[in-house]
Short mmCIF file of C-alpha atoms in Angstrom, two decimals:
data_model
loop_
_atom_site.label_atom_id
_atom_site.label_comp_id
_atom_site.label_asym_id
_atom_site.label_seq_id
_atom_site.Cartn_x
_atom_site.Cartn_y
_atom_site.Cartn_z
CA MET I 1 19.68 27.64 51.16
CA SER I 2 18.82 24.07 49.99
CA THR I 3 15.45 25.61 48.79
CA ARG I 4 17.21 28.45 47.30
CA ALA I 5 19.59 26.12 45.31
CA SER I 6 16.86 23.91 44.32
CA ASN I 7 14.43 26.50 42.54
CA THR I 8 17.39 27.80 41.03
CA LYS I 9 18.07 24.25 39.51
CA GLU I 10 14.57 24.05 38.42
CA VAL I 11 14.57 27.19 36.80
CA VAL I 12 18.03 26.29 34.92
CA MET I 13 16.44 22.96 33.74
CA LYS I 14 13.45 24.63 32.50
CA TRP I 15 15.46 27.05 30.47
CA VAL I 16 17.41 24.09 29.03
CA PHE I 17 14.22 22.08 28.14
CA THR I 18 12.68 24.73 26.45
CA ALA I 19 16.02 25.59 24.65
CA CYS I 20 16.03 22.30 23.41
CA ALA I 21 12.80 22.27 22.39
CA CYS I 22 13.17 25.46 20.39
CA ILE I 23 16.05 23.59 18.70
CA SER I 24 14.37 20.79 17.41
CA ILE I 25 11.51 23.18 16.11
CA LEU I 26 14.23 24.94 14.44
CA ALA I 27 15.54 22.39 12.99
CA VAL I 28 12.11 21.13 11.49
CA ALA I 29 11.64 24.71 10.38
CA LEU I 30 15.12 25.00 8.68
CA ILE I 31 14.62 21.72 6.75
CA CYS I 32 11.23 22.74 5.55
CA ILE I 33 12.37 26.36 4.33
CA PHE I 34 15.26 24.45 2.66
CA LEU I 35 13.07 21.68 0.80
CA PHE I 36 10.47 24.16 -0.39
CA ALA I 37 12.25 27.19 -0.82
CA ASN I 38 14.37 24.90 -3.32
CA GLY I 39 11.94 22.67 -4.56
CA LEU I 40 8.75 24.40 -5.30
CA PRO I 41 10.24 26.59 -8.01
CA THR I 42 11.09 23.32 -9.55
CA LEU I 43 8.12 22.27 -9.53
CA PHE I 44 6.45 24.83 -11.34
CA LYS I 45 9.31 25.11 -13.86
CA ILE I 46 8.68 21.73 -14.87
CA GLY I 47 5.10 21.71 -14.44
CA PRO I 48 3.37 20.06 -11.50
CA LEU I 49 1.15 17.71 -13.29
CA LYS I 50 3.80 16.62 -15.77
CA PHE I 51 6.21 16.26 -12.89
CA LEU I 52 3.98 14.06 -10.40
CA LEU I 53 1.78 11.99 -13.42
CA GLY I 54 4.88 11.80 -15.86
CA THR I 55 6.01 8.36 -16.61
CA THR I 56 9.43 8.86 -18.08
CA TRP I 57 12.39 10.11 -16.36
CA LYS I 58 15.21 11.18 -18.54
CA PRO I 59 17.37 13.86 -17.01
CA GLY I 60 19.74 13.81 -20.19
CA ASN I 61 16.82 14.83 -22.15
CA ASP I 62 15.27 16.84 -19.41
CA ILE I 63 12.16 15.03 -18.92
CA TYR I 64 11.29 14.67 -15.49
CA GLY I 65 8.31 12.42 -14.40
CA ILE I 66 8.16 10.73 -11.24
CA LEU I 67 5.19 8.81 -11.08
CA PRO I 68 7.06 5.35 -11.50
CA MET I 69 8.95 6.47 -8.50
CA ILE I 70 5.65 7.57 -6.42
CA LEU I 71 4.04 4.41 -6.81
CA GLY I 72 7.30 2.24 -6.24
CA SER I 73 7.43 3.91 -3.02
CA ILE I 74 3.82 3.08 -2.21
CA TYR I 75 3.77 -0.62 -3.46
CA VAL I 76 7.15 -1.05 -1.44
CA THR I 77 5.62 0.28 1.77
CA ALA I 78 2.50 -1.40 1.40
CA GLY I 79 4.27 -4.75 0.60
CA ALA I 80 6.29 -4.20 3.90
CA ILE I 81 3.14 -3.25 5.78
CA VAL I 82 1.95 -6.77 4.87
CA VAL I 83 4.78 -8.52 5.80
CA GLY I 84 5.82 -6.59 9.08
CA VAL I 85 2.55 -5.72 10.73
CA PRO I 86 0.81 -8.73 11.69
CA ILE I 87 3.97 -10.73 12.49
CA GLY I 88 5.38 -7.91 14.75
CA LEU I 89 1.84 -7.27 16.22
CA LEU I 90 1.65 -11.04 17.10
CA THR I 91 5.13 -10.87 18.29
CA ALA I 92 4.34 -7.97 20.51
CA ILE I 93 1.02 -10.03 21.66
CA TYR I 94 3.15 -13.13 22.85
CA MET I 95 5.83 -11.35 24.27
CA SER I 96 3.62 -9.09 26.26
CA ARG I 97 0.67 -11.97 27.38
CA PHE I 98 2.06 -15.46 26.73
CA ALA I 99 5.80 -15.45 26.87
CA SER I 100 7.76 -16.39 29.92
CA LYS I 101 10.03 -14.49 31.34
CA ARG I 102 12.92 -16.57 30.81
CA ILE I 103 11.81 -16.31 26.97
CA ASN I 104 11.45 -12.63 26.79
CA LYS I 105 15.12 -12.54 28.50
CA VAL I 106 15.95 -13.99 24.65
CA LEU I 107 13.32 -11.91 22.65
CA LEU I 108 14.02 -8.50 23.89
CA PRO I 109 17.54 -8.38 23.12
CA ALA I 110 17.30 -9.95 19.90
CA VAL I 111 14.22 -7.61 18.87
CA GLN I 112 17.20 -4.59 20.13
CA LEU I 113 19.69 -6.03 18.12
CA LEU I 114 17.65 -6.13 14.78
CA ALA I 115 16.58 -2.10 15.47
CA GLY I 116 19.87 -1.78 16.09
CA ILE I 117 21.57 -3.43 12.27
CA PRO I 118 22.67 -0.72 10.07
CA SER I 119 20.44 -0.35 6.89
CA VAL I 120 23.32 -1.39 4.62
CA VAL I 121 23.91 -4.83 6.46
CA TYR I 122 20.22 -5.18 5.94
CA GLY I 123 20.86 -4.52 2.43
CA PHE I 124 23.90 -6.87 2.02
CA PHE I 125 21.41 -9.74 3.93
CA GLY I 126 19.15 -9.22 0.84
CA MET I 127 21.51 -9.02 -1.77
CA VAL I 128 23.97 -12.38 -0.56
CA VAL I 129 20.63 -14.36 0.76
CA LEU I 130 17.41 -13.09 -0.27
CA VAL I 131 17.67 -11.97 -4.06
CA PRO I 132 19.61 -15.62 -4.96
CA SER I 133 17.01 -17.27 -2.85
CA ILE I 134 13.98 -15.64 -4.33
CA GLN I 135 15.73 -16.30 -7.84
CA ALA I 136 16.14 -19.76 -7.45
CA VAL I 137 12.68 -20.39 -6.61
CA LEU I 138 11.21 -18.43 -9.79
CA LYS I 139 13.37 -20.89 -11.95
CA THR I 140 11.41 -23.88 -10.39
CA ASP I 141 8.62 -26.02 -12.49
CA PHE I 142 5.98 -25.24 -9.73
CA VAL I 143 6.50 -21.34 -10.22
CA ARG I 144 7.06 -21.43 -13.92
CA LYS I 145 3.96 -23.85 -15.11
CA THR I 146 1.49 -23.45 -11.96
CA LEU I 147 2.08 -19.68 -11.30
CA HIS I 148 2.80 -18.83 -14.84
CA ILE I 149 5.65 -16.57 -13.78
CA THR I 150 8.63 -17.13 -16.31
CA ASN I 151 10.39 -13.73 -16.41
CA GLY I 152 10.57 -12.82 -12.54
CA LYS I 153 13.78 -11.15 -11.21
CA GLY I 154 15.61 -11.62 -7.76
CA MET I 155 15.84 -7.75 -7.46
CA SER I 156 12.05 -6.84 -7.46
CA LEU I 157 9.43 -5.29 -5.65
CA PHE I 158 8.62 -8.71 -3.66
CA THR I 159 12.30 -8.93 -2.40
CA ALA I 160 12.10 -5.18 -1.22
CA SER I 161 8.79 -5.65 0.32
CA LEU I 162 10.15 -8.58 2.32
CA LEU I 163 13.22 -7.00 3.28
CA LEU I 164 11.32 -3.89 4.34
CA GLY I 165 8.81 -5.73 6.36
CA ILE I 166 11.89 -7.44 8.51
CA MET I 167 13.57 -4.11 9.05
CA ILE I 168 10.36 -2.63 10.49
CA LEU I 169 9.65 -5.59 12.91
CA PRO I 170 11.55 -3.61 15.85
CA THR I 171 9.60 -0.61 15.90
CA ILE I 172 6.15 -2.34 15.86
CA ILE I 173 7.35 -4.97 18.08
CA THR I 174 8.59 -2.67 20.60
CA VAL I 175 6.15 0.14 20.53
CA SER I 176 3.14 -2.47 20.40
CA LYS I 177 4.31 -4.15 23.18
CA THR I 178 4.91 -0.91 25.35
CA SER I 179 1.09 -0.32 24.43
CA LEU I 180 0.04 -3.75 25.30
CA ASP I 181 2.17 -3.71 28.83
CA ALA I 182 0.27 -0.20 29.56
CA VAL I 183 -3.12 -1.88 29.57
CA PRO I 184 -4.63 -1.65 33.08
CA GLN I 185 -4.63 -5.59 34.48
CA SER I 186 -8.17 -4.92 35.52
CA TYR I 187 -9.26 -5.28 32.07
CA TYR I 188 -7.87 -8.72 31.85
CA GLU I 189 -8.87 -10.12 35.23
CA GLY I 190 -12.54 -8.57 34.52
CA SER I 191 -12.71 -10.68 31.16
CA LEU I 192 -11.94 -13.64 32.95
CA ALA I 193 -14.23 -13.02 35.51
CA LEU I 194 -16.67 -12.75 32.81
CA GLY I 195 -15.62 -16.47 31.86
CA ALA I 196 -13.86 -15.58 28.62
CA THR I 197 -10.58 -17.77 28.06
CA HIS I 198 -7.02 -16.03 28.49
CA GLU I 199 -6.76 -16.04 24.51
CA ARG I 200 -9.99 -14.34 24.15
CA SER I 201 -9.18 -11.92 27.06
CA VAL I 202 -6.02 -11.21 25.30
CA PHE I 203 -7.29 -10.40 21.67
CA PHE I 204 -10.92 -9.15 22.59
CA THR I 205 -9.81 -7.28 25.64
CA VAL I 206 -6.51 -6.15 26.10
CA LEU I 207 -5.50 -5.55 22.34
CA PRO I 208 -8.82 -3.17 21.59
CA ALA I 209 -7.67 -1.69 24.59
CA ALA I 210 -4.09 -1.14 23.38
CA LYS I 211 -5.52 0.22 20.11
CA SER I 212 -4.39 3.72 19.87
CA GLY I 213 -0.71 2.58 20.60
CA VAL I 214 -0.57 -0.25 18.35
CA LEU I 215 -1.79 2.22 15.55
CA SER I 216 1.33 4.21 16.50
CA ALA I 217 3.40 1.48 15.93
CA VAL I 218 2.02 0.98 12.54
CA ILE I 219 2.65 4.45 11.45
CA LEU I 220 6.03 4.71 12.61
CA GLY I 221 6.32 1.60 10.85
CA ILE I 222 5.40 3.23 7.65
CA GLY I 223 7.41 6.17 8.28
CA ARG I 224 10.49 3.77 8.37
CA ALA I 225 9.45 2.26 5.59
CA ILE I 226 8.70 4.71 3.21
CA GLY I 227 11.99 6.46 4.18
CA GLU I 228 14.65 3.48 3.79
CA THR I 229 17.12 4.04 0.83
CA MET I 230 20.21 1.99 1.29
CA ALA I 231 18.41 -1.28 1.72
CA VAL I 232 16.20 -0.66 -1.18
CA VAL I 233 18.65 0.49 -3.53
CA MET I 234 20.47 -2.91 -2.94
CA VAL I 235 17.51 -5.06 -3.91
CA ALA I 236 14.69 -3.40 -5.73
CA GLY I 237 16.57 -3.47 -9.15
CA ASN I 238 16.13 0.33 -9.54
CA GLN I 239 14.29 0.46 -13.16
CA THR I 240 12.88 3.73 -13.87
CA TRP I 241 9.85 2.67 -15.41
CA MET I 242 6.74 1.87 -14.43
CA PRO I 243 6.09 -0.79 -11.85
CA GLN I 244 5.42 -4.07 -14.10
CA GLY I 245 4.74 -6.85 -11.33
CA LEU I 246 5.47 -8.36 -7.93
CA PHE I 247 8.73 -9.91 -9.21
CA GLN I 248 10.05 -6.85 -11.31
CA GLY I 249 12.44 -4.29 -10.44
CA LEU I 250 11.34 -0.84 -9.75
CA ARG I 251 12.88 2.12 -8.05
CA THR I 252 11.58 4.43 -5.18
CA MET I 253 11.56 7.90 -4.47
CA THR I 254 14.83 7.87 -1.90
CA SER I 255 16.44 5.33 -4.05
CA ASN I 256 16.15 7.71 -7.06
CA ILE I 257 17.47 10.65 -4.67
CA VAL I 258 20.60 8.84 -3.64
CA ILE I 259 21.32 7.27 -6.92
CA GLU I 260 21.73 10.31 -8.91
CA MET I 261 22.23 13.22 -6.61
CA GLY I 262 26.33 12.69 -6.62
CA TYR I 263 26.46 13.19 -10.39
CA ALA I 264 23.61 15.78 -10.69
CA ALA I 265 23.56 19.53 -11.54
CA ASP I 266 21.34 22.34 -12.87
CA LEU I 267 17.97 21.24 -13.53
CA HIS I 268 18.71 17.69 -12.59
CA ARG I 269 19.41 18.30 -9.03
CA GLU I 270 16.73 20.60 -8.75
CA ALA I 271 14.10 18.13 -10.02
CA LEU I 272 15.77 15.46 -7.31
CA ILE I 273 15.24 17.93 -4.37
CA ALA I 274 11.43 18.36 -5.88
CA THR I 275 11.29 15.10 -5.31
CA GLY I 276 12.25 15.39 -1.67
CA VAL I 277 9.58 17.55 -1.39
CA VAL I 278 6.95 15.39 -2.56
CA LEU I 279 8.50 12.90 -0.07
CA PHE I 280 8.38 15.06 2.75
CA VAL I 281 4.73 15.43 1.84
CA PHE I 282 3.97 12.07 1.70
CA ILE I 283 5.53 11.46 5.42
CA LEU I 284 3.44 14.96 6.54
CA LEU I 285 0.20 13.20 5.32
CA ILE I 286 0.98 10.47 6.82
CA ASN I 287 1.44 12.06 10.21
CA VAL I 288 -1.51 14.32 9.79
CA SER I 289 -3.81 11.34 9.05
CA PHE I 290 -2.53 9.80 12.02
CA SER I 291 -3.22 12.85 14.37
CA LEU I 292 -6.78 12.88 12.98
CA VAL I 293 -7.52 9.29 13.52
CA LYS I 294 -6.15 9.34 17.08
CA GLU I 295 -8.75 12.59 17.90
CA ARG I 296 -11.33 10.81 16.32
CA GLU I 297 -10.77 7.83 19.09
CA LYS I 298 -10.31 10.27 21.74
CA ASN I 299 -13.46 12.10 21.23
CA ALA I 300 -15.50 8.96 20.74
#
């Protein structure tokens, strides 16, 4: 009787898991259908080259060029990677291979807390702390006379990149640490047996063995950075012209959608949905590239 009940439970749970997987696939399919069904006709109505390579965004004049927003998203994401990846990776290495259990008891909850902070709170932190601090630094004589930066702004590419770099830290740290912890201890011990120091064993044996997981962490961080909206809206300056410098304002694709969708109508609204299609394709290309890299590593 117990065997029959156990088999019934297995069959039921199998169907439950299958249903959950199908719901997930259906949700992604519906999102794709909605975006492409509403965005692609607009893209061809405006003109693909005119929409993607146009440098002017003036909805009042029916001029829709999103190249400034595309470049803004790329620049901010690249800046976040420069800030977040080295710090996050080194922190993960420290927590996995150097820190004591007592220190990890403090660091792990802190990293988890960073992951749980809403993006709007990060945005407030950026507005209240980062923007005034950077603005004050830009007004110093050293920056003006030595670096020749005379018209820098607190709300800028630099501020947005710095804030996003902080926001992607929990993702990079958590995934990288998990990958490093999963490396067999025999790799590390074998390196020590050959005469390598602790640091050399970690950086030249354990870290390369966890390369796939570390790359996953970076890709997830990129996805978080390129899709972030509220924090970027609050610190990036939101100018619709072409990015003009590290300390000048810009607007990303996500910011453009969230700022104007509330009052957009007709072609303007359709152009914002088309912007969402472009953003979706960006994320898709990142994921496909990651899959190709992992497949190449597996074959190698």
